[in-house]
Coordinates of C-alpha atoms and ligand atoms in Angstrom, one line a residue:
X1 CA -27.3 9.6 -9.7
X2 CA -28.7 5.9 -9.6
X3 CA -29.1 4.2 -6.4
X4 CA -26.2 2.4 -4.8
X5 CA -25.9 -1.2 -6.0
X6 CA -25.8 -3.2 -3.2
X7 CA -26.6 -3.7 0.1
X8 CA -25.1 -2.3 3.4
X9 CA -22.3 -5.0 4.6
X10 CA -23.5 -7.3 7.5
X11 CA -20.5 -6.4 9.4
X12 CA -21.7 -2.7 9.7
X13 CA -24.4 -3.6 12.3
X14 CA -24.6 -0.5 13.9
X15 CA -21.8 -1.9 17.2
X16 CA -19.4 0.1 18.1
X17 CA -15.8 -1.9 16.6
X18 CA -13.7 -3.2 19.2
X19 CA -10.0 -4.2 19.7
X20 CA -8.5 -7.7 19.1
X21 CA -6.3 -8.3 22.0
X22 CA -5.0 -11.9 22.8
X23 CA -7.4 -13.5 21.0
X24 CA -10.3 -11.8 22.7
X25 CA -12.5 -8.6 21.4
X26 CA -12.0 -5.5 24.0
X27 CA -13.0 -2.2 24.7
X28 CA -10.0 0.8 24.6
X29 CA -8.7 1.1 28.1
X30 CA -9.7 4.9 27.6
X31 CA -13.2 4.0 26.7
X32 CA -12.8 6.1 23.9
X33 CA -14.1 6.2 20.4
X34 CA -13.7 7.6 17.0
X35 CA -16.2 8.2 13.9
X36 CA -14.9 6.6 10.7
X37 CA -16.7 8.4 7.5
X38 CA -18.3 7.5 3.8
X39 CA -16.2 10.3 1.4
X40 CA -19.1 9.4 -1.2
X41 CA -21.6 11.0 1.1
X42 CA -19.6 12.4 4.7
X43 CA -22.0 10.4 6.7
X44 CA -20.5 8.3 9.5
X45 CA -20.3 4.9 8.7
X46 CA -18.6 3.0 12.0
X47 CA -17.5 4.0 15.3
X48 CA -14.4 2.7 16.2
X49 CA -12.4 1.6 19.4
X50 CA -9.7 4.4 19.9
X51 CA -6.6 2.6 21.1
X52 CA -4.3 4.0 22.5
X53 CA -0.2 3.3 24.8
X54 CA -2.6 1.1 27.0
X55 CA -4.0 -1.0 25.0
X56 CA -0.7 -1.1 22.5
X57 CA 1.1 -2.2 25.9
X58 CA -1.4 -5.4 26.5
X59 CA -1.9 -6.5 22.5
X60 CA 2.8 -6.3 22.6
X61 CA 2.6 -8.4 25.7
X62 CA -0.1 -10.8 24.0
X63 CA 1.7 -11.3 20.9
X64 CA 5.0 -12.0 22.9
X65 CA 3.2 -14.7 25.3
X66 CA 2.0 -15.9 22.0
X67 CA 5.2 -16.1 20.5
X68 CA 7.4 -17.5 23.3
X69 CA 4.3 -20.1 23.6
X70 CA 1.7 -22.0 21.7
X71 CA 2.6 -20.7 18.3
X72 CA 5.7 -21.9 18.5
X73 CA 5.2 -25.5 18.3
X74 CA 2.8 -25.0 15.0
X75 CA 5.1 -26.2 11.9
X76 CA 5.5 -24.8 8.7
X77 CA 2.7 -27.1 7.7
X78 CA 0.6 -26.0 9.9
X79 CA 1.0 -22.1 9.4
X80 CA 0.6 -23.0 5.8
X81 CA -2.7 -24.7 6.9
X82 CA -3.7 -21.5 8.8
X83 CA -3.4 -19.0 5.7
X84 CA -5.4 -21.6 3.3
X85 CA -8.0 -21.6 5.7
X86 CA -7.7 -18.2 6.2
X87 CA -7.8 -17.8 1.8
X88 CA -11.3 -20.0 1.7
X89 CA -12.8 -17.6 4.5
X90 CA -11.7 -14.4 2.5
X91 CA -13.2 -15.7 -0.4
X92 CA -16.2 -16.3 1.1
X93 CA -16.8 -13.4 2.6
X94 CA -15.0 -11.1 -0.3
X95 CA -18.2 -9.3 -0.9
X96 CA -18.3 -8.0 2.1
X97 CA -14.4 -6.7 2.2
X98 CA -15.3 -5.0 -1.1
X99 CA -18.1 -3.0 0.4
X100 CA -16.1 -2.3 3.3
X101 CA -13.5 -0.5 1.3
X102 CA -15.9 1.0 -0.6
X103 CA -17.9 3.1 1.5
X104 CA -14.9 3.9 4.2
X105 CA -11.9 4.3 1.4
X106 CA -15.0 5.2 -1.6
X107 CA -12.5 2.9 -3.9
X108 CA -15.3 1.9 -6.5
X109 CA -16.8 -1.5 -6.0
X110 CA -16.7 -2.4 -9.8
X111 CA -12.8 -1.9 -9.2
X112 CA -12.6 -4.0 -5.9
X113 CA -14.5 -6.6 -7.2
X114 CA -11.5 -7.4 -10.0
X115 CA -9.3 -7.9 -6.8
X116 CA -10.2 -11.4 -5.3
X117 CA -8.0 -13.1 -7.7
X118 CA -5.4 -10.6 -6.7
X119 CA -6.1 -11.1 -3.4
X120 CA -6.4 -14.5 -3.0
X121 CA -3.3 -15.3 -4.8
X122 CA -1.2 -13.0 -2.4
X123 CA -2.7 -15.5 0.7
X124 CA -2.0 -18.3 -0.7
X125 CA 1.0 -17.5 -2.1
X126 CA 2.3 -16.5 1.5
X127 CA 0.7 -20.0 2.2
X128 CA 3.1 -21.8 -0.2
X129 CA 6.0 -19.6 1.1
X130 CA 5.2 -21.1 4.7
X131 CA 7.0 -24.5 3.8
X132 CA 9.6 -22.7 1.5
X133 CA 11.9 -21.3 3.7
X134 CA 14.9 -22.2 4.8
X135 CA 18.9 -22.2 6.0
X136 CA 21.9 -23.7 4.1
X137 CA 24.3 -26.0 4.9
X138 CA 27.7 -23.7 4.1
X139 CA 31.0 -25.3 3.0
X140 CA 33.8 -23.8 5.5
X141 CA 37.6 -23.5 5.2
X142 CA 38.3 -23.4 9.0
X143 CA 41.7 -24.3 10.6
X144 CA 41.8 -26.6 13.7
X145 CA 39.5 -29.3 13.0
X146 CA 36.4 -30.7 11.2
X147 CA 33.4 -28.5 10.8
X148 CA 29.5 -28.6 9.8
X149 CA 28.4 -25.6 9.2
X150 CA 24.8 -24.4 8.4
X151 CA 22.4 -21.5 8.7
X152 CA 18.8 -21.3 10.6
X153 CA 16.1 -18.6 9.5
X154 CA 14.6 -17.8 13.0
X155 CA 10.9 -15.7 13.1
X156 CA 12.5 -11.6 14.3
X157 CA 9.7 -11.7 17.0
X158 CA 6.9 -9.4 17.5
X159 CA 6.0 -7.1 14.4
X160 CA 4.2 -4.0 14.6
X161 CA 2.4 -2.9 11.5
X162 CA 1.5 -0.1 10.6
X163 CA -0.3 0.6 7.2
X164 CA -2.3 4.0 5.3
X165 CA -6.1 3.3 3.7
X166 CA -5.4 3.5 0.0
X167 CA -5.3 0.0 0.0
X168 CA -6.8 -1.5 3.4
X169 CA -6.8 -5.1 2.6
X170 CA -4.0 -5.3 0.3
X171 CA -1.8 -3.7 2.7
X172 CA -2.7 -5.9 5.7
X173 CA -2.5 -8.7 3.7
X174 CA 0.9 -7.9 2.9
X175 CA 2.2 -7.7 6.4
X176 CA 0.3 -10.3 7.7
X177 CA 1.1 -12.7 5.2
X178 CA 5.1 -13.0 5.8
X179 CA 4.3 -12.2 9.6
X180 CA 2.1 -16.1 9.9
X181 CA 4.3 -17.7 7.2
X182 CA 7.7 -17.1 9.1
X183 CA 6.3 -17.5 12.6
X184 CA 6.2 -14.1 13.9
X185 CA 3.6 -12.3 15.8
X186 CA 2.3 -9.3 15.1
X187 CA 0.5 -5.8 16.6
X188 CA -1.6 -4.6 13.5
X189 CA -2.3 -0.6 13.5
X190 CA -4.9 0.3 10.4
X191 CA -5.2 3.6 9.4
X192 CA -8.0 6.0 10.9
X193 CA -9.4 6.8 7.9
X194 CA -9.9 2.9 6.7
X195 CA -9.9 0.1 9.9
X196 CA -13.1 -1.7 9.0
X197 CA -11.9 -4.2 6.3
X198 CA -8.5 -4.8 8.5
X199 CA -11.3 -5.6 11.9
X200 CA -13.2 -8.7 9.2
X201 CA -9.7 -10.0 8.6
X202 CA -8.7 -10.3 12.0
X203 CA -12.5 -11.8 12.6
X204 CA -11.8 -14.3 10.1
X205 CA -8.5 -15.1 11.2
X206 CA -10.5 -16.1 14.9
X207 CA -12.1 -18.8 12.9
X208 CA -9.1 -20.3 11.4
X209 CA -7.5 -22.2 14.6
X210 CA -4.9 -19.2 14.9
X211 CA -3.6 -19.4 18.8
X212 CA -4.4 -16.4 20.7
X213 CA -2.4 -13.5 20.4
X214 CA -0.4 -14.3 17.3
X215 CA -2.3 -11.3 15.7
X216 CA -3.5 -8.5 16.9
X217 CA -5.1 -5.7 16.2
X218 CA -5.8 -2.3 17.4
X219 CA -7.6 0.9 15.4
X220 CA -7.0 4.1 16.7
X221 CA -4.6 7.6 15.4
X222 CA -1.1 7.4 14.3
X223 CA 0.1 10.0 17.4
X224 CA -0.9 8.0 19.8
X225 CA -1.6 4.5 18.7
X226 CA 1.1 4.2 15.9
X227 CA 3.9 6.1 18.0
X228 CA 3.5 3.9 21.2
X229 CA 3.7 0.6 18.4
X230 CA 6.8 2.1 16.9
X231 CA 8.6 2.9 20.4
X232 CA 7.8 -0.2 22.1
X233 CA 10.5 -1.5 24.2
X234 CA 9.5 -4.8 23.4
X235 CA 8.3 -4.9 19.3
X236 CA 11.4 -6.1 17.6
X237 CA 10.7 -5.0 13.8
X238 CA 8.4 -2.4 12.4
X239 CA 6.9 -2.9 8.9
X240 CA 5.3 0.4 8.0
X241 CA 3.5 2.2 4.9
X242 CA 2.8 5.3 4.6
X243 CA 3.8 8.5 4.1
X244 CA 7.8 10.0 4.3
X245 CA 7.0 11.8 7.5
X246 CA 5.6 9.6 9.5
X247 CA 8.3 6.8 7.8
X248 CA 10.7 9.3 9.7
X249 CA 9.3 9.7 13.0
X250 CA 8.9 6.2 13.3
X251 CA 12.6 5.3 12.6
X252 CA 13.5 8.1 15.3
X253 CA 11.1 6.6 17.8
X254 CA 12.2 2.9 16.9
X255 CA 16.0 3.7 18.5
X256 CA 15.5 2.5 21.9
X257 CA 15.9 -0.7 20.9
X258 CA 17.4 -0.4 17.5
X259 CA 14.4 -2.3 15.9
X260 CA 14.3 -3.6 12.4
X261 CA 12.1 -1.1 10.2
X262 CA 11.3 -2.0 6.9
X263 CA 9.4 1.6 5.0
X264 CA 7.2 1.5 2.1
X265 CA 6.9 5.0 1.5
X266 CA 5.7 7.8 -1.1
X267 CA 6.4 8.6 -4.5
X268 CA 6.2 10.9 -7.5
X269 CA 6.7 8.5 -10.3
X270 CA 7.9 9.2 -13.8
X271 CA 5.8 7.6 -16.6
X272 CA 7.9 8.7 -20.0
X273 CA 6.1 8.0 -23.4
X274 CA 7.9 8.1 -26.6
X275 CA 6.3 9.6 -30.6
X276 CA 7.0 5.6 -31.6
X277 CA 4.2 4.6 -29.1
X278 CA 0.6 3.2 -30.2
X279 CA -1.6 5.9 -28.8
X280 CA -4.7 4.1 -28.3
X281 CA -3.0 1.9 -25.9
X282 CA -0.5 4.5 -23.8
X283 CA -3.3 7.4 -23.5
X284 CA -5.7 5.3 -21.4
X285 CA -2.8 3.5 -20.1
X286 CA -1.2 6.9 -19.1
X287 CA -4.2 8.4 -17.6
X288 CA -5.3 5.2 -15.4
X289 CA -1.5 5.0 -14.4
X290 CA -2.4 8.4 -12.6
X291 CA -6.0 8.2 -12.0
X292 CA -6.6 4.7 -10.5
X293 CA -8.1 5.0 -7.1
X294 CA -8.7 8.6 -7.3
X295 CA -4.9 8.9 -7.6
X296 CA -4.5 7.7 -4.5
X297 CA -1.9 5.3 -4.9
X298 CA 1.5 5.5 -3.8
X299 CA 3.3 4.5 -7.0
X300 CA 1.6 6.7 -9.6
X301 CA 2.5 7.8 -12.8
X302 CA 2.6 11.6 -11.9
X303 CA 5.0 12.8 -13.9
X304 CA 3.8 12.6 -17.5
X305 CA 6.8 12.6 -20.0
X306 CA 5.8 13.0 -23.3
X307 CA 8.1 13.5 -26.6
X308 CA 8.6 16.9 -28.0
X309 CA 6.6 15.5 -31.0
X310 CA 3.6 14.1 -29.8
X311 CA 3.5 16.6 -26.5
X312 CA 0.3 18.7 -28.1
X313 CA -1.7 15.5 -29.2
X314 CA -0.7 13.0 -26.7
X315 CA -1.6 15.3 -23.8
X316 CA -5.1 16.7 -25.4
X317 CA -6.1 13.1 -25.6
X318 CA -5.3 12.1 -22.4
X319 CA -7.1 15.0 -21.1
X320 CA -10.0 13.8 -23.4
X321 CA -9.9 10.2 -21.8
X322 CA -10.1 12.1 -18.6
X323 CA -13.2 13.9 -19.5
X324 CA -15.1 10.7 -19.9
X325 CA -14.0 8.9 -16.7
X326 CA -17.1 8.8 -14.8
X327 CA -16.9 10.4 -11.0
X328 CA -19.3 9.5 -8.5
X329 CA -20.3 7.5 -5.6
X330 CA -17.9 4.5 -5.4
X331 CA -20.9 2.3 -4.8
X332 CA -22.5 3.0 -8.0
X333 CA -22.1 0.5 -11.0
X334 CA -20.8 2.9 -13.3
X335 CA -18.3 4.7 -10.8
X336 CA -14.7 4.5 -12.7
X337 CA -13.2 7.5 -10.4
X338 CA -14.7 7.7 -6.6
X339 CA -14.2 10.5 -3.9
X340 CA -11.3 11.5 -2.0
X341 CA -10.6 9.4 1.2
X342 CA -11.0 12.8 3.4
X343 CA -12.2 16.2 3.8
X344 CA -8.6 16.9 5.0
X345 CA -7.4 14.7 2.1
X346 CA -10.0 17.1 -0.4
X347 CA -8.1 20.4 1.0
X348 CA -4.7 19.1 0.4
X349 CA -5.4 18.2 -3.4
X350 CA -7.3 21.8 -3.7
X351 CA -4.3 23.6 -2.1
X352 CA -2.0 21.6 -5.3
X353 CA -5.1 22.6 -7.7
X354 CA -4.7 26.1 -7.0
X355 CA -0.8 25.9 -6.6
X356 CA -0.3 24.4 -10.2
X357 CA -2.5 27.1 -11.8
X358 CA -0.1 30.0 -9.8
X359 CA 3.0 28.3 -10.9
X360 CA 2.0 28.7 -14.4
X361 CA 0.6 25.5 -15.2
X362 CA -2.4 24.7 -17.9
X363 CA -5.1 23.2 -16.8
X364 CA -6.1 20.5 -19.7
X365 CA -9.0 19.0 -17.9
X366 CA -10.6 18.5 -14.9
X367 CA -8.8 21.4 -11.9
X368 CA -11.8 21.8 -9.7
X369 CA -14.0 20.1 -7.0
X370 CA -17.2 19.1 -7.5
X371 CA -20.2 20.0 -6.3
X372 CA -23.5 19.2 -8.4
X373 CA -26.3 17.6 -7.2
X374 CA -25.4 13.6 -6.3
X375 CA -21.9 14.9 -5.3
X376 CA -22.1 17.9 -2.7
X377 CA -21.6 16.0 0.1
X378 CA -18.9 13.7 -1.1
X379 CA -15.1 14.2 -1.5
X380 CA -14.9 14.7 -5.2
X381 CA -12.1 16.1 -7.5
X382 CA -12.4 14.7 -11.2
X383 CA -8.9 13.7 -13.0
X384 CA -7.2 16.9 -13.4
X385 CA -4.5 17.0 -16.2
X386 CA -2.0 19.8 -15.8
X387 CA -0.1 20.9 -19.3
X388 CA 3.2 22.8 -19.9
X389 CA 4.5 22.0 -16.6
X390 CA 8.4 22.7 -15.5
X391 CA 10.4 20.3 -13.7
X392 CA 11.2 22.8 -10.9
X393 CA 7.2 23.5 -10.2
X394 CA 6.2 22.1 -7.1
X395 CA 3.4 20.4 -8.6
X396 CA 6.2 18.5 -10.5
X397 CA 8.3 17.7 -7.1
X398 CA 5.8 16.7 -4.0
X399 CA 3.8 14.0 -4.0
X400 CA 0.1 15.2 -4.1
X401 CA -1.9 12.0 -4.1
X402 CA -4.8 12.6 -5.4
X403 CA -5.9 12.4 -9.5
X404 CA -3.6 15.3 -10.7
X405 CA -1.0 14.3 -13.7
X406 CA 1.6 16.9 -14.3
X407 CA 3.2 16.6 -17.7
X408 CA 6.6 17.5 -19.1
X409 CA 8.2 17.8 -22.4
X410 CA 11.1 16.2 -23.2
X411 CA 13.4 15.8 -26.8
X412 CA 16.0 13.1 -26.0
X413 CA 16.3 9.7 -23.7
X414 CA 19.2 10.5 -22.1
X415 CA 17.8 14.0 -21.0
X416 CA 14.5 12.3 -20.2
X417 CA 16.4 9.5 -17.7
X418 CA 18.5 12.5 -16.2
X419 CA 15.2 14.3 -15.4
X420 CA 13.0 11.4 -14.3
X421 CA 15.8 10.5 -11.8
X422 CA 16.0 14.2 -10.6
X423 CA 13.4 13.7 -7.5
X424 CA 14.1 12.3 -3.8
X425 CA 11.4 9.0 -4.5
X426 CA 12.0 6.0 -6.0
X427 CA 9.5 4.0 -6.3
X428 CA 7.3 3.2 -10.1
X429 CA 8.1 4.7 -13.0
X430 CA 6.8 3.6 -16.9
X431 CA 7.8 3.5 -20.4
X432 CA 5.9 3.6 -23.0
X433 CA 7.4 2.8 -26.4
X434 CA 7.9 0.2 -29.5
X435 CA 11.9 0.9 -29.3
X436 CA 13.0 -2.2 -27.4
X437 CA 16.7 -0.4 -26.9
X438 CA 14.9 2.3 -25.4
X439 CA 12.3 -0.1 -22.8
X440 CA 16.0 -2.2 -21.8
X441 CA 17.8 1.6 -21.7
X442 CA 15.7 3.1 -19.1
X443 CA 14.7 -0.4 -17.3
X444 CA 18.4 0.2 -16.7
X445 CA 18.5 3.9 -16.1
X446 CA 15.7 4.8 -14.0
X447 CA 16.1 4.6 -10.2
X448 CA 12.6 3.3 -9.0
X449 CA 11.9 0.0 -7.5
X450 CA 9.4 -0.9 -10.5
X451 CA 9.9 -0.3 -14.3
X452 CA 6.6 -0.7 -16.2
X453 CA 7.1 -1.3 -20.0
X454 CA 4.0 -0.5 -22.4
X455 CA 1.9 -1.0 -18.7
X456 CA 1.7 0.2 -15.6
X457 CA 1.2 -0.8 -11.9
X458 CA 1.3 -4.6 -12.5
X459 CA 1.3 -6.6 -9.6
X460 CA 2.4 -10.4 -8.6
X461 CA 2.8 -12.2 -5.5
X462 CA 6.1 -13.3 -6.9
X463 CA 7.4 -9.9 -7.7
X464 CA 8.9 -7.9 -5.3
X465 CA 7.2 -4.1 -4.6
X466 CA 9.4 -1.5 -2.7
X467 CA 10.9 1.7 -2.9
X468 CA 15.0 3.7 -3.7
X469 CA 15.7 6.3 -1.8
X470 CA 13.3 8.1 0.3
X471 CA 10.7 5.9 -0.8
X472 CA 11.6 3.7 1.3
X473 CA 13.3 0.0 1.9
X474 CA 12.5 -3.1 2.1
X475 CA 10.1 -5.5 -0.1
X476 CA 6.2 -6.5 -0.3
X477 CA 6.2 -9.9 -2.1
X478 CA 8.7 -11.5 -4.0
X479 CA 11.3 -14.3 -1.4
X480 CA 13.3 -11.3 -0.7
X481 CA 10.7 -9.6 1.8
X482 CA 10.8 -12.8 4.1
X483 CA 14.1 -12.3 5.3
X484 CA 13.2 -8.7 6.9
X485 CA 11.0 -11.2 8.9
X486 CA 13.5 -13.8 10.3
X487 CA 16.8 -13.8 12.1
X488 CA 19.7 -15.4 10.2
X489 CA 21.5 -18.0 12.6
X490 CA 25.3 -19.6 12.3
X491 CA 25.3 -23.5 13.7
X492 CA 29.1 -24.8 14.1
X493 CA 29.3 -28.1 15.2
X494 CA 33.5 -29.6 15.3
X495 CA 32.8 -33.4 14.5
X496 CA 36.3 -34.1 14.8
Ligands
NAD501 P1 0.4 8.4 7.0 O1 1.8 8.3 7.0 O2 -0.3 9.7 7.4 O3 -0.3 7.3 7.9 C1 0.1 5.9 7.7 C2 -0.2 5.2 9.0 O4 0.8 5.7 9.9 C3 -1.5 5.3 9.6 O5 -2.0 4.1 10.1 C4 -1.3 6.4 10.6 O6 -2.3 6.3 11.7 C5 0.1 6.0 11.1 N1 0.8 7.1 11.8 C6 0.6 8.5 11.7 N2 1.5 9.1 12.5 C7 2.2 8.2 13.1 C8 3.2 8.3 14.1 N3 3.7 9.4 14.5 N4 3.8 7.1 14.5 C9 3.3 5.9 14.1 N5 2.3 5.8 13.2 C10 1.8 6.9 12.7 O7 0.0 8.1 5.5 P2 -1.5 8.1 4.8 O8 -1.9 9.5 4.6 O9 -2.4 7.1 5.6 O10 -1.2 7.4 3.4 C11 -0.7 8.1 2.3 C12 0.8 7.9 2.2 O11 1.2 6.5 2.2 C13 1.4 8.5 0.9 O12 2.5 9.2 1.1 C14 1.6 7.2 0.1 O13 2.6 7.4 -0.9 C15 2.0 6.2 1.1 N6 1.9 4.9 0.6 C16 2.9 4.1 0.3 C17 2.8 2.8 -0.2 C18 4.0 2.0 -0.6 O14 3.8 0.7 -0.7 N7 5.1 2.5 -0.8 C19 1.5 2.3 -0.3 C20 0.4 3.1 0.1 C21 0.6 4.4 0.5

């Protein structure tokens, strides 16, 4: 293995991490700490303030003073002014976020690095929502009297955020982005297995003239940290990612006060490719819609539908494409697939290796961990494609996250639409195919939130991102996520 390529990040400097709590860095009320871990090598990177009902009680009560207070009198304008700021900072310092997922998430770096446009677009783009929201003025029919009538689009309140670690920054970025741009405040809750890049932001966001206590943020587990978030008296909308489960013990515990709770959840996401398609563009297209980040992403194409016709070929080359994906530290250069986030994340994806091969399922490529020289210590599984699988396998049904592509025959669209749809998610799915009836057919037919045609897991600031069904509700990006953010208000005024 070559040496890593870069290095260690300024921000690791050997500190202990601490809470962001109205504006000022704090220890955990507990005085406890946890160990946050490389998967390219299990060494411990960071340790990390464990928050806990404590400290979630002071960051609420922060953001609240904050909200009833000084960040109230900033203008759209100014918010906007806050995100550029906070835009030209991230870029700046984007080297640094990309190492920082890196070594705690093991996404590779080559593969982070393509993100700053991605990234900064999504700020700014919140930036240029700031001044683009607004009411209407409302044409009314009522008896008695004269009438202007009009709508205000009020900031909910405080927002507690909860997010997983596939995508640290992206995910942050997404909540904190409508959160400043509508005048909320927000409680932000990363994920234990990836905090650091989420503690830089809110670093950054010190330096950008942000009032005290408009964001804050505060690492720690989902049991104790996330729950007291979601069943605080006094948060008034949860935006959450993650998986199902936790989805639903965070609507139970968000009843005492009937909070808004928006859910981006999990998936197990049809990609369907027909005979017609050009193969040199769907096989790698097919495999990375599975195998980006190790898999671990919540919209991938895991369900491989391939036409009767091509099944034999198209699947033997994807499983070739697989073979030459490179596995390794993510630091390294020429890393294309990196580690698993976890040890407990590695035994998960094992347990669905093994079940897949007792169900009855070919393994094409890939199907065990490994463990030569370089990689021992790391969380490794290389992209693993499964052939001759049945829709009722289980490797077929849950979601497995991790580089694992199950895939399916199928003879006939209609059949193909009726068995994509046959799963409790709803979030990607893909088409692959030079049939334009057949792309508008199942852009139609397939009940996801996202339809990639001929590509997969595209992503714009202007295009919305959420789940049907139990993958969840609500929207990243796109106008329509800004109104789970604000209150609508009726004004009448009689003028005569
Ligand atoms: P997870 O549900 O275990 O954890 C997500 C977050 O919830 C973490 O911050 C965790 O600490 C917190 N949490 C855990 N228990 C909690 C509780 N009882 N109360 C409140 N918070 C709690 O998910 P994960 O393993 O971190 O991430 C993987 C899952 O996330 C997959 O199912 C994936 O599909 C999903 N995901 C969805 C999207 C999307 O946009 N739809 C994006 C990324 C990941």
């Amino acid at each position: 293995m070559n040496a890593p390529i870069v290095q260690p990040p300024a921000f690791l400097d050997g500190r202990p991490k601490k809470l962001l709590i109205g504006g000022k860095w704090v220890e955990a009320a507990s005085g406890k700490t946890f160990n946050t871990i490389n998967p390219s090598t299990g060494n411990v990177l960071a340790e990390l303030a464990q928050g806990g009902t404590e400290d979630i009680d002071r960051a609420v009560k922060a953001a609240r003073a904050a909200f009833e207070g000084p960040w109230r009198k900033f203008k759209p304008h100014d918010r906007q002014e806050i995100l550029l700021k906070l835009a030209d900072l991230v870029d700046r310092h984007f080297d640094q976020f990309t190492l920082l997922d890196a070594l705690e998430m093991g996404e590779p770096i080559t593969r982070r690095r393509n993100a700053r446009r991605r990234v900064l677009g999504l700020i700014r783009y919140y930036a240029g929502m700031a001044t683009n929201l607004h009411g209407e003025t409302v044409e009314n029919s009522a008896p008695g009297g004269d009438f202007v009538t009009y709508t205000l689009k009020e900031p909910v309140g405080v927002v507690g955020a909860i997010v997983p670690w596939n995508g640290p920054m992206v995910s942050w970025i997404w909540k904190l982005g409508p959160v400043l741009a509508t005048g909320c405040t927000a409680i932000y809750k990363p994920s234990e297995e990836a905090s650091l890049s989420a503690l830089l932001l809110a670093d950054l966001l010190t330096q950008t003239g942000l009032p005290e206590g408009v964001v804050n943020i505060v690492t720690g587990h989902g049991h104790e940290a996330g729950a007291a978030l979601a069943a605080h008296p006094d948060v008034d909308k949860i935006a959450f990612t993650g998986s199902v489960e936790t989805g639903q013990k965070i609507l139970q515990a968000s009843i005492g006060n009937l909070k808004r709770v928006t859910l981006e959840l999990g998936g197990k996401s049809p990609d369907i490719v027909f005979a017609d398609v050009d193969m040199d563009l769907a096989v790698p297209g097919a495999a990375m819609a599975c195998f980006g980040n190790t898999g671990q992403v919540c919209s991938a194409g895991t369900r491989l539908f391939v036409e009767d016709k091509i099944y034999d070929e198209f699947t033997e080359r994807v499983a070739a494409f697989s073979r030459t994906l490179n596995v390794g530290d993510a630091l390294e250069a020429e890393t294309q697939i990196g580690p698993i986030v976890s040890q407990k994340q590695l035994d998960r994806v094992s347990r669905y290796l093994d079940i897949g091969r007792d169900e009855g399922a070919r393994v094409l490529s890939g199907g065990a961990r490994l463990t030569d020289e370089g990689r021992a210590d790391g969380y490794f599984i290389p992209p693993t494609v499964f052939g001759d699988v049945q829709d009722e396998m289980r490797i077929a049904r849950e979601e497995i996250f991790g580089p694992v592509v199950s895939t399916l025959r199928f003879s006939d669209i209609e059949e193909v639409a009726k068995r994509a749809n046959r799963t409790s998610f709803g979030l990607g799915s893909g088409v692959w195919t030079r049939d334009v009836g057949k792309a508008h057919y199942l852009a139609k037919a397939l009940r996801a939130g996202s339809v990639w045609i001929n590509c997969y897991q595209m992503m714009d600031p202007a295009m919305p991102f959420g789940g049907y069904k139990m993958s969840g509700y609500g929207r990243e990006s796109g106008t329509a996520q800004f109104d789970d953010y604000l209150n609508v208000k009726s004004v009448w005024i009689r003028t005569a």
